[in-house]
Short mmCIF file of C-alpha atoms in Angstrom, two decimals:
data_model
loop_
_atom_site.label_atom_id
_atom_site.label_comp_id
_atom_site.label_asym_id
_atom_site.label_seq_id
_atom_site.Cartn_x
_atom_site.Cartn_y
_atom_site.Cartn_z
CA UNK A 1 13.95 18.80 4.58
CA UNK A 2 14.41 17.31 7.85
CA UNK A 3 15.82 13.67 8.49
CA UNK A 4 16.57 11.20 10.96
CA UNK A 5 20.32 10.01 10.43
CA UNK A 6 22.02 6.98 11.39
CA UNK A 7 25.63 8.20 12.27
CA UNK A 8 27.00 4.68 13.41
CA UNK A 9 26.51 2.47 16.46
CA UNK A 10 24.95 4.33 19.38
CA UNK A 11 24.92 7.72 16.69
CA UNK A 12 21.70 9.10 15.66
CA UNK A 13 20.96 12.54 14.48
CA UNK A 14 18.08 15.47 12.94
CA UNK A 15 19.77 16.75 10.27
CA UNK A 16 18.59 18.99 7.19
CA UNK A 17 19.03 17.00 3.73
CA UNK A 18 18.04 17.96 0.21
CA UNK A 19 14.50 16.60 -1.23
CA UNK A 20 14.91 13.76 -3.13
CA UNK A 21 13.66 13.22 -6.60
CA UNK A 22 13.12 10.30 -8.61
CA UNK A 23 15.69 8.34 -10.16
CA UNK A 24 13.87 5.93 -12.20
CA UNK A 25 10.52 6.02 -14.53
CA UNK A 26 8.97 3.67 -11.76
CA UNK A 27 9.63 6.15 -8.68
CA UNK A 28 7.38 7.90 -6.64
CA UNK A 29 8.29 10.99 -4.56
CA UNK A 30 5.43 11.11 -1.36
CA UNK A 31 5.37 13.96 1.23
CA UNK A 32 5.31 12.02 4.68
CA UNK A 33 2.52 12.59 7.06
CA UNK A 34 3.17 9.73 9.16
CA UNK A 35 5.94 7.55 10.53
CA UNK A 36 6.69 5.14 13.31
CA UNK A 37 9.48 3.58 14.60
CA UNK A 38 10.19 -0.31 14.36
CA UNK A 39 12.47 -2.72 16.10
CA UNK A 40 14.32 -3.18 13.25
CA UNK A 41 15.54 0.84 13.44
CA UNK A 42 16.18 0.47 17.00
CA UNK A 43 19.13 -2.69 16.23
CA UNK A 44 20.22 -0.76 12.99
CA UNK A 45 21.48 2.41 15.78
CA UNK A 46 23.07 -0.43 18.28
CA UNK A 47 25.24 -1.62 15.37
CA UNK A 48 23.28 -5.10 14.83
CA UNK A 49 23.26 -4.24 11.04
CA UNK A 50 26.83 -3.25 10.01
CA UNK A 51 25.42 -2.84 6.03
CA UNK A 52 23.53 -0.04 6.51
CA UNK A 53 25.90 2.64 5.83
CA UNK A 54 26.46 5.71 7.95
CA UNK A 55 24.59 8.75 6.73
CA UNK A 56 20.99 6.58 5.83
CA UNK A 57 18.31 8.16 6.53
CA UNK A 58 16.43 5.68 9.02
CA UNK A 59 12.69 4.28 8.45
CA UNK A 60 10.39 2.03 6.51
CA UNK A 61 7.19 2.83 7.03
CA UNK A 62 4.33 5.01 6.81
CA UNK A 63 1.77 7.07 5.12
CA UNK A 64 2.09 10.18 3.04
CA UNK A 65 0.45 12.20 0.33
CA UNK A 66 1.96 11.49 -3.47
CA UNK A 67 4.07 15.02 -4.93
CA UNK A 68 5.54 13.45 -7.81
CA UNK A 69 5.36 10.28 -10.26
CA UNK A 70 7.67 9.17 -12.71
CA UNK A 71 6.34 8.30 -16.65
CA UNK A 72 6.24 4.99 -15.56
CA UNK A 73 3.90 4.88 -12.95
CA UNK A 74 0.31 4.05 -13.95
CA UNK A 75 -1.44 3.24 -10.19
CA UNK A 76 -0.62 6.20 -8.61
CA UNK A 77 -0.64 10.07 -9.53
CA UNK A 78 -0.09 13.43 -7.48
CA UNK A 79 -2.31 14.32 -4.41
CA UNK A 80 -3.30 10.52 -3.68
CA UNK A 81 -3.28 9.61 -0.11
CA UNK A 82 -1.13 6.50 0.05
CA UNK A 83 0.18 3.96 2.37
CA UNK A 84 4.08 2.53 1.92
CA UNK A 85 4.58 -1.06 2.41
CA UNK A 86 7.96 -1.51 4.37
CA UNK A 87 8.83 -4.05 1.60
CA UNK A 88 9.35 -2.64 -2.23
CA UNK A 89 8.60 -5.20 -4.69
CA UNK A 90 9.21 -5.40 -8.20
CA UNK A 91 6.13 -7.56 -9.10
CA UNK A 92 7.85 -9.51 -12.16
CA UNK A 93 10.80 -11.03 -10.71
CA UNK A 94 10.82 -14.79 -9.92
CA UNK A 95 10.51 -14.23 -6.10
CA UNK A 96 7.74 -11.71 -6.56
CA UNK A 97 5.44 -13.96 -8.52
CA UNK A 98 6.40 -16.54 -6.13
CA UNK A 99 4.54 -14.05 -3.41
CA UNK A 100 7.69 -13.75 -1.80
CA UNK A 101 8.39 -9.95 -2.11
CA UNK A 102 10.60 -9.66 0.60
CA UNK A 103 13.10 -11.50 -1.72
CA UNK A 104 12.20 -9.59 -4.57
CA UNK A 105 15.52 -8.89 -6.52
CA UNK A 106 15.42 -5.12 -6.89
CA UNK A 107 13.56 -4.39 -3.80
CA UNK A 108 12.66 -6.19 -0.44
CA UNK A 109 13.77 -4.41 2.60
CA UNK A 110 15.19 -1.71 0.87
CA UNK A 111 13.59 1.81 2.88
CA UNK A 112 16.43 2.91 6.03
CA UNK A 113 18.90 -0.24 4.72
CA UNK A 114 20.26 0.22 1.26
CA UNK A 115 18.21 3.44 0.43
CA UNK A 116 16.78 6.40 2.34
CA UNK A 117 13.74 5.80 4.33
CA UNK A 118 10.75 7.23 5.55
CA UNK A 119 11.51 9.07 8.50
CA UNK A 120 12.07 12.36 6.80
CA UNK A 121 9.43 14.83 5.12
CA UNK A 122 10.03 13.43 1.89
CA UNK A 123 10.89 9.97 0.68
CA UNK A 124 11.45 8.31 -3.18
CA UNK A 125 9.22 5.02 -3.19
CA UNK A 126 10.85 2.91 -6.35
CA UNK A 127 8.77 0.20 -7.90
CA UNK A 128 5.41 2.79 -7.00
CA UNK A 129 3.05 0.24 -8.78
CA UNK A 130 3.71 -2.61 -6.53
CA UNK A 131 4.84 -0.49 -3.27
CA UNK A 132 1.99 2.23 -2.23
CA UNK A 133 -1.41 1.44 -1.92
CA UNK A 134 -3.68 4.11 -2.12
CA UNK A 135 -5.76 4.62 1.46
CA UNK A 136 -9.52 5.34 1.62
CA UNK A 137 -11.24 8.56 2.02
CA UNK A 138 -11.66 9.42 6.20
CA UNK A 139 -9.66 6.38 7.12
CA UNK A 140 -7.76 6.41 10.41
CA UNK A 141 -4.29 7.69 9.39
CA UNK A 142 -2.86 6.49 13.12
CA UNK A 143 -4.59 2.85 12.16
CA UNK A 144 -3.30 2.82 8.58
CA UNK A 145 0.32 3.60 9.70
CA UNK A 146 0.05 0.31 11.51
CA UNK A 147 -0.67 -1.69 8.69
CA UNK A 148 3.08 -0.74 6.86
CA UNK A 149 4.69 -3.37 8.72
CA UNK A 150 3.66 -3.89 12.41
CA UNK A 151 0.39 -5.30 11.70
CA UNK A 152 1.06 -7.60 9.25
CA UNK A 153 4.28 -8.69 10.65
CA UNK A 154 2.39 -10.10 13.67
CA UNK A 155 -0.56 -11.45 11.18
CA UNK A 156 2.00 -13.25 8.93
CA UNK A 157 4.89 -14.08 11.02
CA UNK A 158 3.04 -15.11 14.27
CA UNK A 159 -0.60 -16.04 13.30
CA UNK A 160 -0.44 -17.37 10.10
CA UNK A 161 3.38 -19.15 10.15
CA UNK A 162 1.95 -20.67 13.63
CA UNK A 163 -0.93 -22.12 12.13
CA UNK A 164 -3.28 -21.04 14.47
CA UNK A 165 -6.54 -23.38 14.33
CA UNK A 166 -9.58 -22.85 15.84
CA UNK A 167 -9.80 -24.22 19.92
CA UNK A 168 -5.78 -23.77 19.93
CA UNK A 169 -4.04 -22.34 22.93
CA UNK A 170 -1.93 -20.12 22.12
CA UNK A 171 1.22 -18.45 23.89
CA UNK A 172 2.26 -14.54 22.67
CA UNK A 173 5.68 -14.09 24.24
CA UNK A 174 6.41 -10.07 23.92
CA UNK A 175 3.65 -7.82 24.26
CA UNK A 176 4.84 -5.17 21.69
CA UNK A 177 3.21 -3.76 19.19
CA UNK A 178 3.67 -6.43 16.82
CA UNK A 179 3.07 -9.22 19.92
CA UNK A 180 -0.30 -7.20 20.18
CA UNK A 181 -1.16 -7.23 16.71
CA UNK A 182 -0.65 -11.31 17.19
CA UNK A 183 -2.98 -11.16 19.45
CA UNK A 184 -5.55 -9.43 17.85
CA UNK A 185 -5.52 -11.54 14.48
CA UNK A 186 -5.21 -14.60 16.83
CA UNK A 187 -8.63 -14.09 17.01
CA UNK A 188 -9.88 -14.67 13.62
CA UNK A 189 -8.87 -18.21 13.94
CA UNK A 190 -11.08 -18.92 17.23
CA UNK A 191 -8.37 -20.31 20.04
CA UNK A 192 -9.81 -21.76 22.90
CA UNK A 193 -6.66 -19.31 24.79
CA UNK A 194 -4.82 -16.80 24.21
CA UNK A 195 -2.14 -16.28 27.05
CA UNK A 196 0.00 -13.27 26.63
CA UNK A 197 3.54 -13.00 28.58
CA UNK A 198 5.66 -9.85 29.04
CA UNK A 199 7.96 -7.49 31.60
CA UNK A 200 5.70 -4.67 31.78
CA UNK A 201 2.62 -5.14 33.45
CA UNK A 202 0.98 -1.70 31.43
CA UNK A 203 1.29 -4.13 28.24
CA UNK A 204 -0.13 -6.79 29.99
CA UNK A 205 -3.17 -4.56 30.77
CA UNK A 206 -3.57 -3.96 27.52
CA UNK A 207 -3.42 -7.24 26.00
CA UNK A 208 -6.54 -8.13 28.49
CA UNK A 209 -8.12 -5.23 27.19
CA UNK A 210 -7.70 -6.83 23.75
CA UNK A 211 -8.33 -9.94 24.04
CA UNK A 212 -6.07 -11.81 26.10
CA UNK A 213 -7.79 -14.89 28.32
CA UNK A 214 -4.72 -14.83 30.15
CA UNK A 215 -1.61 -12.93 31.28
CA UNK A 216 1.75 -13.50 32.86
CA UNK A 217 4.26 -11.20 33.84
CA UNK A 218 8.14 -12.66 34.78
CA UNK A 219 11.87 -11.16 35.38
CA UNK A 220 14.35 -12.03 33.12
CA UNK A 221 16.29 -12.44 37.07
#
């Protein structure tokens, strides 16, 4: 299959790499059909993340179609059109039941770090119960791919850890994809205004076109 390969700082590369198959009775093996690309990838090839070892196979997130289950896996079976959450998650350790999956004790950020991700045709999903989620008939598979990790990193992170309440003003510095998706769940909380600040005056556009009462472009000069 084909791969993307982190080959050190500044190193990236296509390379062909054997299929995976599952290791444990709680794997899932899932035929990509979509990917993106994330910040996160983009510091792991400058050398901002010195544990990921040379060799991984970038990405963590994504949709794809199931190939394989192990005996363990009750939720999901072959042929079912699934979405991969960027963070695996046991369900049963402490940190899981806490609702804190990103610390989960097997899993967290796991996909392109300490195991191979989703930028590839194939990928092995461990913990498949608690890490696909199965996507509806005729939905948008270039809106589903969002909601891996760019959506709800904006949702969570931004919107929610700001505590946005209704008449706020609100400031979005960083008019990315996941500064965007701030902006758009901004709105479910009703702020009096939503001001949006960025380099590039094409994202700027486009957070007026969703939503955005206000916009300011600067130079970092």
């Amino acid at each position: 299959m084909k791969a993307l390969v982190y080959l050190g700082p500044g190193a990236k590369q296509l390379e062909d790499r054997g299929k995976p198959g599952l290791r444990e009775a709680t794997d899932a093996l899932v035929r990509m059909v979509k990917t993106t690309i994330c910040g996160t990838d983009l510091h792991i090839i400058k050398g901002d993340l010195p544990d990921v070892a040379v060799g991984r196979i970038l990405g963590h997130e994504g949709i794809g179609v199931v190939e394989e289950t192990g005996t363990g896996v009750r939720r999901s079976r072959k042929g079912d059109h699934v979405l991969i959450s960027c963070i695996t998650t046991c369900g049963k350790c402490e940190y899981c039941r806490r609702g804190m999956p990103s610390h989960c004790e097997e899993g967290g950020w796991i996909l392109g770090n300490q195991i191979d991700g989703t930028q590839a045709e194939f990928v092995r999903i461990p913990f498949a119960d608690t890490s696909l989620y199965r996507i509806p008939p005729k939905a948008d598979e270039d809106a589903m791919v969002m909601l891996s990790d760019i959506l709800p990193t904006g949702y969570e992170c931004g919107v929610l850890n700001g505590a946005v309440k209704p008449g706020d003003t609100v400031a979005i510095i960083g008019a990315g994809p996941v500064g965007l998706s701030a902006l758009m769940t901004t709105q479910f909380f009703a702020p009096a205004n939503l001001l949006v600040i960025d380099l590039e005056d094409n994202r700027l556009e486009v957070a007026k076109n969703l939503g955005a009462t206000a916009v300011m472009g600067y130079s970092p000069t």
